[in-house]
Every structure is written in structure tokens, then in C-alpha cells.
N, C-alpha and C. Protein backbone atom coordinates (compact mmCIF):
# COMPACT_ATOMS: atom_id res chain seq x y z
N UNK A 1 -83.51 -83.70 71.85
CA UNK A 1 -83.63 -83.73 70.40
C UNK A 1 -84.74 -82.77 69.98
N UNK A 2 -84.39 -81.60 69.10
CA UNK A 2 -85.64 -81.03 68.78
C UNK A 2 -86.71 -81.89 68.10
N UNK A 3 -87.79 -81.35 67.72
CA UNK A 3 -88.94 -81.79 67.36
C UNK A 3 -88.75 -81.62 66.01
N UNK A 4 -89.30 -82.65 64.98
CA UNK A 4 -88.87 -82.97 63.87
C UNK A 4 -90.08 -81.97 62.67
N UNK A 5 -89.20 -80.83 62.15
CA UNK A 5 -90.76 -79.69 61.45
C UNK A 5 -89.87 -79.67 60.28
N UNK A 6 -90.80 -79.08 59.25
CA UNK A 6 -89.99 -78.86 57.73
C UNK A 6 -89.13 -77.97 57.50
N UNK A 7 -88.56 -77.26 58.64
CA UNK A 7 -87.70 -76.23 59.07
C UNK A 7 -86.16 -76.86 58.83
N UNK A 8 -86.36 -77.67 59.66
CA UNK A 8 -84.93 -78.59 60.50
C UNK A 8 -84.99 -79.97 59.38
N UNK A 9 -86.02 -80.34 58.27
CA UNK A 9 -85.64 -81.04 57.67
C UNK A 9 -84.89 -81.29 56.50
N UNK A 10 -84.27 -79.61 56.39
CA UNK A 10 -83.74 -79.58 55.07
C UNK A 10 -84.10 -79.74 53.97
N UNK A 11 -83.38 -80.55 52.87
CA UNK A 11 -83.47 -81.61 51.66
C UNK A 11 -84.74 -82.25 51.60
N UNK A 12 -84.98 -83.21 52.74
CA UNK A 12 -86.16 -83.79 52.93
C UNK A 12 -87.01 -83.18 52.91
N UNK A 13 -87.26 -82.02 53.51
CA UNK A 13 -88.42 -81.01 53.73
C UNK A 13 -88.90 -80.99 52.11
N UNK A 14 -87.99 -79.85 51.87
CA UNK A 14 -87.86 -79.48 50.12
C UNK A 14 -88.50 -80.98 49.38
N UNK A 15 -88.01 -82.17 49.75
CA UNK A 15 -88.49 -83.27 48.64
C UNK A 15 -89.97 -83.54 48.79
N UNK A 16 -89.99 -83.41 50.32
CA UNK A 16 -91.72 -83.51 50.65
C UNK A 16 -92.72 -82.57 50.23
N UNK A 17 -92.08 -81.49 50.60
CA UNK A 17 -93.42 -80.04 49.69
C UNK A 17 -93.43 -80.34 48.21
N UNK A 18 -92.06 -80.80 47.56
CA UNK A 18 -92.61 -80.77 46.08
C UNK A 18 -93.58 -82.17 45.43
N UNK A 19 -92.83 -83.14 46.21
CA UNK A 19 -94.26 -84.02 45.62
C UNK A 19 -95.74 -83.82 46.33
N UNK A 20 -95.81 -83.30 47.40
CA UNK A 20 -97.14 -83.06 48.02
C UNK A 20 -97.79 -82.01 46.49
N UNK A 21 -97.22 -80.99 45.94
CA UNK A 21 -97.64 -80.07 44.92
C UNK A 21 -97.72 -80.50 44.01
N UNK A 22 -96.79 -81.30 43.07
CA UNK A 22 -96.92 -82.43 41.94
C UNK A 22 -97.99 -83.07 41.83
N UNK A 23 -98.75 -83.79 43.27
CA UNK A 23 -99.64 -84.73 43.49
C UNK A 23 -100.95 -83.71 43.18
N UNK A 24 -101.20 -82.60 43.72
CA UNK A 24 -102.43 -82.19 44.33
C UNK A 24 -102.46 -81.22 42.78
N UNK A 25 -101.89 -81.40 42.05
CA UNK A 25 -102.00 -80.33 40.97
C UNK A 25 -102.04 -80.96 39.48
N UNK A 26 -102.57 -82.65 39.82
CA UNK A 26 -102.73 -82.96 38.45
C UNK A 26 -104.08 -82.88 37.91
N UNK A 27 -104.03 -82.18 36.61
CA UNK A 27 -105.53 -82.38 36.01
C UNK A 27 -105.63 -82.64 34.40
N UNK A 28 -106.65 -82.89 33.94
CA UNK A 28 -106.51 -82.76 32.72
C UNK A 28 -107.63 -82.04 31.94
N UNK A 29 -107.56 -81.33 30.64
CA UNK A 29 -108.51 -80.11 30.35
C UNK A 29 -108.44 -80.34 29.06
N UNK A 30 -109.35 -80.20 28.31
CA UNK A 30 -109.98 -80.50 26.98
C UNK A 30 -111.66 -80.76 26.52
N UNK A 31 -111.54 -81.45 25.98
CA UNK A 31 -113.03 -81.55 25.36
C UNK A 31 -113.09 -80.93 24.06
N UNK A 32 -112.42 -80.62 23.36
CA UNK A 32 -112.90 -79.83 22.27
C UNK A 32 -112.82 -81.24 20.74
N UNK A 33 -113.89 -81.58 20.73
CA UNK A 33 -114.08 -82.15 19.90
C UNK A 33 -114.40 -83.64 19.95
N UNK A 34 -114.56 -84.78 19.62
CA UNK A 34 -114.83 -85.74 19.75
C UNK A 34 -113.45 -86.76 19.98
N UNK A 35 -112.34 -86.63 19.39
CA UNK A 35 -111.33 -87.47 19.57
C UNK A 35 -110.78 -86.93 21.31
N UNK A 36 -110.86 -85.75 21.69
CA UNK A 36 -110.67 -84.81 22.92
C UNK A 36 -111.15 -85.62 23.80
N UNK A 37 -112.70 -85.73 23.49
CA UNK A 37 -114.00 -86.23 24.92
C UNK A 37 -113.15 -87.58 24.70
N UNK A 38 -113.12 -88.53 23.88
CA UNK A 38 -112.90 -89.60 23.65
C UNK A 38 -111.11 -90.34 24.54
N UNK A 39 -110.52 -89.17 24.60
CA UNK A 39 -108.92 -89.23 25.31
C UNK A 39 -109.25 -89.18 26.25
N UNK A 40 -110.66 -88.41 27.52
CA UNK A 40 -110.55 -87.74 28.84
C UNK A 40 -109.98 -88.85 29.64
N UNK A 41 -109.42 -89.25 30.72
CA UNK A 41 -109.81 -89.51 32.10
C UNK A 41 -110.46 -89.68 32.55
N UNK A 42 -110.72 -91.17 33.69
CA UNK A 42 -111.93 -91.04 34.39
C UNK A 42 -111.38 -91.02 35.37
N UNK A 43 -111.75 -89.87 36.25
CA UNK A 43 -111.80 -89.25 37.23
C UNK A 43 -112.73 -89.45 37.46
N UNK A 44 -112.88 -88.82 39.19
CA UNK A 44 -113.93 -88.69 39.57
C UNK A 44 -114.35 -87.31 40.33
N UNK A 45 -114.01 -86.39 39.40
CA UNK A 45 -114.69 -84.81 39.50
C UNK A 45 -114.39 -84.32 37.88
N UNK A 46 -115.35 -84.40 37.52
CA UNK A 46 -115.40 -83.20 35.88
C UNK A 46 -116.33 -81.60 35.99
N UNK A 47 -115.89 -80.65 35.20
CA UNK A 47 -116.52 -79.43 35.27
C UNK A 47 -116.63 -79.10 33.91
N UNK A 48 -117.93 -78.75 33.50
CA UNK A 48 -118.03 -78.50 32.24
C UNK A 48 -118.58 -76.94 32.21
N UNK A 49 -117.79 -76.16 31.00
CA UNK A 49 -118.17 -74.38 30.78
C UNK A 49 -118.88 -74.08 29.61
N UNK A 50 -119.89 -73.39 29.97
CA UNK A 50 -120.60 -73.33 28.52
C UNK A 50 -121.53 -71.81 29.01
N UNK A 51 -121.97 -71.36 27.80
CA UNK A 51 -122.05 -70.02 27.76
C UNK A 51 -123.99 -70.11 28.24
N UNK A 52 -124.20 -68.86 27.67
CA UNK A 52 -125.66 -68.68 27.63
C UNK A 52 -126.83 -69.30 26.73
N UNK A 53 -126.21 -69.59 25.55
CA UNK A 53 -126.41 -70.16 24.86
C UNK A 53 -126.47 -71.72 24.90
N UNK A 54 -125.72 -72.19 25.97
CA UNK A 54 -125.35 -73.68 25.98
C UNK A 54 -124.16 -73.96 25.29
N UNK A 55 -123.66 -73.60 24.54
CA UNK A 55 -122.64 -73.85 23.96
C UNK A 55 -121.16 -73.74 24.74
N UNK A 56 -120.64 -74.92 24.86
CA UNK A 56 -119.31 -75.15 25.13
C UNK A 56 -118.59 -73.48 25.41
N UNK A 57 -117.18 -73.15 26.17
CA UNK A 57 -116.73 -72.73 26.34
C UNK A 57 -115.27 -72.88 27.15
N UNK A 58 -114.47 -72.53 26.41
CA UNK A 58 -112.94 -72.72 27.12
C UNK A 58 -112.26 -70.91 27.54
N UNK A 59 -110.64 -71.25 28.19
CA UNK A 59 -110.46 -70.12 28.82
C UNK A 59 -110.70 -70.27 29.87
N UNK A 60 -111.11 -70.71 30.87
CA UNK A 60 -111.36 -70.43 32.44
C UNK A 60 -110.02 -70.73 33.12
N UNK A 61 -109.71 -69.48 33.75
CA UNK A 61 -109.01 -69.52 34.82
C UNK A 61 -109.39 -69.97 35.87
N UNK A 62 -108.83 -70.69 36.57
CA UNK A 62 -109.46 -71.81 37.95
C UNK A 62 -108.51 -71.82 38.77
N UNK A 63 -109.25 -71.63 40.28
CA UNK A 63 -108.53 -71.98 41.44
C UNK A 63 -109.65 -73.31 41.92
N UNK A 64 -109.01 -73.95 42.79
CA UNK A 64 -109.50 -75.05 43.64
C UNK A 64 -109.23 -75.40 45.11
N UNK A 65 -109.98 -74.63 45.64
CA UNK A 65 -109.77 -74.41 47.63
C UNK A 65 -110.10 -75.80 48.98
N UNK A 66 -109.72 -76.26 49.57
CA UNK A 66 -110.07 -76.88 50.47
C UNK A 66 -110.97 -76.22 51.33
N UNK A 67 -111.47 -76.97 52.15
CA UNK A 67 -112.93 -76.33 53.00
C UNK A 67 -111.89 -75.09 54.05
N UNK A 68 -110.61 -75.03 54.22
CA UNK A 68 -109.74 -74.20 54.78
C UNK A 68 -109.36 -73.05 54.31
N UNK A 69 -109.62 -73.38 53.18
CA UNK A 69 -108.96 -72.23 52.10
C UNK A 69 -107.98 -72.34 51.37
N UNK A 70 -107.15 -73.57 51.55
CA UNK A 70 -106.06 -73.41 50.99
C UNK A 70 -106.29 -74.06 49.67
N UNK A 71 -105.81 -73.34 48.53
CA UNK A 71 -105.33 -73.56 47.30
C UNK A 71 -104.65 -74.59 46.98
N UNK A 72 -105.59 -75.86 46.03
CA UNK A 72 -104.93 -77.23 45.72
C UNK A 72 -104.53 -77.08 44.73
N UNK A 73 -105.69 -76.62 44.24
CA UNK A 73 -104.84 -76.62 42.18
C UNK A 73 -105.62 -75.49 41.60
N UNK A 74 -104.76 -74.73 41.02
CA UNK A 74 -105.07 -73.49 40.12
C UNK A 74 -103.98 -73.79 38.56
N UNK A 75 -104.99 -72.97 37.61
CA UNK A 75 -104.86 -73.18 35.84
C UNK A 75 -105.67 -72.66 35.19
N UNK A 76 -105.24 -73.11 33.94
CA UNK A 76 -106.15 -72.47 33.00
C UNK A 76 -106.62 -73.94 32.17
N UNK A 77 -108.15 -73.74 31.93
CA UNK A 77 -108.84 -74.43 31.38
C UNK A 77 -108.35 -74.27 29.97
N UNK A 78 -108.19 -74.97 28.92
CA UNK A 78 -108.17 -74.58 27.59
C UNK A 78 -108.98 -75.59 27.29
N UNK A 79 -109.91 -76.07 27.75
CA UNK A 79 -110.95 -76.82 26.73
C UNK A 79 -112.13 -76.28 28.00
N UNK A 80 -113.31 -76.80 27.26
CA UNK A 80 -114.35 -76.91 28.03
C UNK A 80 -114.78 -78.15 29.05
N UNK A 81 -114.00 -78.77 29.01
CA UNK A 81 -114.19 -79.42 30.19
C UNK A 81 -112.71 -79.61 30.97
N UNK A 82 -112.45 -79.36 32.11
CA UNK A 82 -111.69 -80.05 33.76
C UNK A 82 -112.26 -80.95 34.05
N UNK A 83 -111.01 -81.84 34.15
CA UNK A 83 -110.98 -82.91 34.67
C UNK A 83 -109.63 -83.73 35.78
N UNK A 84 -110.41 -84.13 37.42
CA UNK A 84 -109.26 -84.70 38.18
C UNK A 84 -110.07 -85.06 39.07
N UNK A 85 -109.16 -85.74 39.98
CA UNK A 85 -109.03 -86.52 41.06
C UNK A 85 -109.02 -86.00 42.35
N UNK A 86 -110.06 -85.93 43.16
CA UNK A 86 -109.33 -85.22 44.42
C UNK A 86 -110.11 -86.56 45.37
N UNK A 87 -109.15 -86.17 46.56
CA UNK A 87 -109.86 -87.25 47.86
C UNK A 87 -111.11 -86.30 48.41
N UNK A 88 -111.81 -87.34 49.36
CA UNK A 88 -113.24 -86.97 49.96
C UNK A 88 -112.92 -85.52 50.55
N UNK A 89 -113.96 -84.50 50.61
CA UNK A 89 -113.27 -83.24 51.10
C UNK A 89 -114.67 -82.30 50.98
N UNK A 90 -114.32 -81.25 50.91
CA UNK A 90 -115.30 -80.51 50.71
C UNK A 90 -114.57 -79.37 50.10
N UNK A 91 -114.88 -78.50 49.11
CA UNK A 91 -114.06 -77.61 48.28
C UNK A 91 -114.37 -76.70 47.49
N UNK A 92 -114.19 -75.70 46.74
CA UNK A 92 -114.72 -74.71 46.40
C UNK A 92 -114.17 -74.58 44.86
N UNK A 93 -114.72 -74.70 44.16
CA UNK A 93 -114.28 -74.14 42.59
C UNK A 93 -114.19 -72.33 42.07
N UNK A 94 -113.67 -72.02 41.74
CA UNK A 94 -113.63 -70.23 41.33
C UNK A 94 -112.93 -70.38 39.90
N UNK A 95 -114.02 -70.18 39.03
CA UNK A 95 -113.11 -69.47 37.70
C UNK A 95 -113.80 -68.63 37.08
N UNK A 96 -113.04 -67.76 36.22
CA UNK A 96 -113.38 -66.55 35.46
C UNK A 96 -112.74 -67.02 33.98
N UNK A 97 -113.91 -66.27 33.42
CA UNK A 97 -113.76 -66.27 31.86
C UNK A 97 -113.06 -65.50 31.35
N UNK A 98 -111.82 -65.56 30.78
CA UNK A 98 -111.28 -64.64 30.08
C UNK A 98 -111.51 -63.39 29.07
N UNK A 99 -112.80 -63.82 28.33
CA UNK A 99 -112.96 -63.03 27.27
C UNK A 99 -113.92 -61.96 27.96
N UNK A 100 -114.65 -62.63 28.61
CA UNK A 100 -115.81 -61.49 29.72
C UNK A 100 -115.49 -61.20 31.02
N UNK A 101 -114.44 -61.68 31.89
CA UNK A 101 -113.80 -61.39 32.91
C UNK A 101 -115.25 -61.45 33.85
N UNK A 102 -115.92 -62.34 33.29
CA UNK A 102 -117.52 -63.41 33.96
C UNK A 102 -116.68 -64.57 35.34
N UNK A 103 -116.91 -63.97 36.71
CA UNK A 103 -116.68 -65.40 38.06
C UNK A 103 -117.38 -66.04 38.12
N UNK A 104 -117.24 -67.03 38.61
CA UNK A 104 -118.31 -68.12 39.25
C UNK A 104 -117.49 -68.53 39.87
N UNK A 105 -118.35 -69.07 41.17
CA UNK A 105 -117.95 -69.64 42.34
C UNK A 105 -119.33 -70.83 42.78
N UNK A 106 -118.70 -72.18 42.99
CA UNK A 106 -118.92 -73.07 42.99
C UNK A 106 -118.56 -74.31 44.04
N UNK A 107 -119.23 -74.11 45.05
CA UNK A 107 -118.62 -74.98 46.22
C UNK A 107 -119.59 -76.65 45.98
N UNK A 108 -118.22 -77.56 46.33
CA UNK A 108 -118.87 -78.67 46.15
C UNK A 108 -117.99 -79.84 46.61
N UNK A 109 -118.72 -81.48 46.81
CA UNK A 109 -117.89 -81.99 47.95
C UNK A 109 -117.74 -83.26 47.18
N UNK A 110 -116.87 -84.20 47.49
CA UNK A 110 -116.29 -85.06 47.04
C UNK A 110 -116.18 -86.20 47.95
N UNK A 111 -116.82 -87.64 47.14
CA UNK A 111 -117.47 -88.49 48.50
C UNK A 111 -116.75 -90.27 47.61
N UNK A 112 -116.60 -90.91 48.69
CA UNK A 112 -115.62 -91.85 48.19
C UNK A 112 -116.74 -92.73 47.04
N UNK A 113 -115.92 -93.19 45.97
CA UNK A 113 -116.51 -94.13 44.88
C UNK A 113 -117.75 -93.45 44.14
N UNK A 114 -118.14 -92.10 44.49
CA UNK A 114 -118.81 -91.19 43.38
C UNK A 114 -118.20 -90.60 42.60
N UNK A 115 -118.67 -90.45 41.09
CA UNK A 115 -118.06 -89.73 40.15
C UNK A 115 -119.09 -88.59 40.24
N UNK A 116 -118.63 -87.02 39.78
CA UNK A 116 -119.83 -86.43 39.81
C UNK A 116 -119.56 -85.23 38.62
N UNK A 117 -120.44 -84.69 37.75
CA UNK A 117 -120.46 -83.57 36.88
C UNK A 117 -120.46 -82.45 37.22
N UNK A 118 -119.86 -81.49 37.50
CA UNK A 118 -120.29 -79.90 37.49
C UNK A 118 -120.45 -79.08 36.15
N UNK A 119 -121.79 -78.73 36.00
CA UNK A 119 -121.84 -77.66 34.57
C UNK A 119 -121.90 -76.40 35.23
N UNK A 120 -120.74 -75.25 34.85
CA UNK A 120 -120.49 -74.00 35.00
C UNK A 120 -120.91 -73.07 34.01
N UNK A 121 -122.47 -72.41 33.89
CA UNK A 121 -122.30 -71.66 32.98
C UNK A 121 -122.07 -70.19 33.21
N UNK A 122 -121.12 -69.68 31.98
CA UNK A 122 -121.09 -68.40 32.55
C UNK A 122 -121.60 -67.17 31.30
């Protein structure tokens, strides 16, 4: 009997990669305003963007890497704050500002029953 890989599983294969991607790619993004903050999610990873000034900022394009490299969840921010869920890990944040084509890179780890803040300014 061959050995059972996502090759030879067909259908199944296909059903397994897409909810594994469904799962690892939910987030939610907002903040702009008080009824916004007031809707978020509690999660337990938020990232907040704000300029030089301090002031709030949306637009960030975002990737989100495992300590491997591989790409969990990538988007676009349209509020100033990201917000989701990931399991214990260790991981890397990367986004760029649209209007200033401004990176940041942001590695950071995720530990069971902590919630934690990241402020990104760019």
C-alpha cells in the first residue's frame, strides 16, 4: 500500500489544504472610531499603526511568517488596528505603508493564555 501524502489523496487532499488556509487566515482590522474599537475581538494578538506624530494610521499591507518562514496570513490593514488569533509560536510581522512605501518588521512570540499589544509606528 503506498504511503498516504496529499498527492494520492485527491479530493481529500484539496478539502484539507483549504480549511488548513480558511483557518490560519482569519483576522479582523479596524479601529477607526469608537463604535469600530467597541466591535473588535478579543483575541489574543492586536497590532496597532500610528505615524510620527502618534496618530493612528491605516493601509498596511501585512504578511505574517512562522519561525520557518512560511506565510500564515497576509492583507491589508484598513483600519489601524489588526486583530487575531494565532497558537503559541514564534513569528514575524512585515508591513508597509502604502502612502510612504515605510517597512517594518517585527518579530514576536505568542504564549498560551497571554493577550499581547504590538504598536507599529511607521
Amino acid at each position: 500500500m503506498a504511503p498516504l501524502t496529499l498527492k494520492n489523496l485527491g479530493c481529500i487532499g484539496l478539502l484539507l489544504t483549504f480549511t488548513l488556509n480558511v483557518n490560519a487566515s482569519e483576522y479582523w482590522t479596524g479601529g477607526i472610531g469608537l463604535e469600530s474599537r467597541q466591535e473588535a475581538p478579543q483575541k489574543n494578538t492586536r497590532f496597532e499603526f500610528f505615524d510620527q506624530s502618534r496618530a493612528y494610521i491605516a493601509d498596511i499591507d501585512f504578511t505574517i511568517t512562522n519561525s520557518t518562514g512560511d506565510t500564515l496570513i497576509e492583507g491589508l490593514a484598513t483600519g489601524p488596528w489588526l486583530i487575531l488569533e494565532l497558537p503559541d509560536g514564534l513569528y514575524t510581522f512585515t508591513g508597509t505603508q502604502r502612502d510612504t512605501k515605510t517597512q517594518r518588521r517585527h518579530p514576536f512570540s505568542v504564549r498560551q493564555g497571554q493577550s499581547q499589544t504590538h504598536r507599529i509606528q511607521y
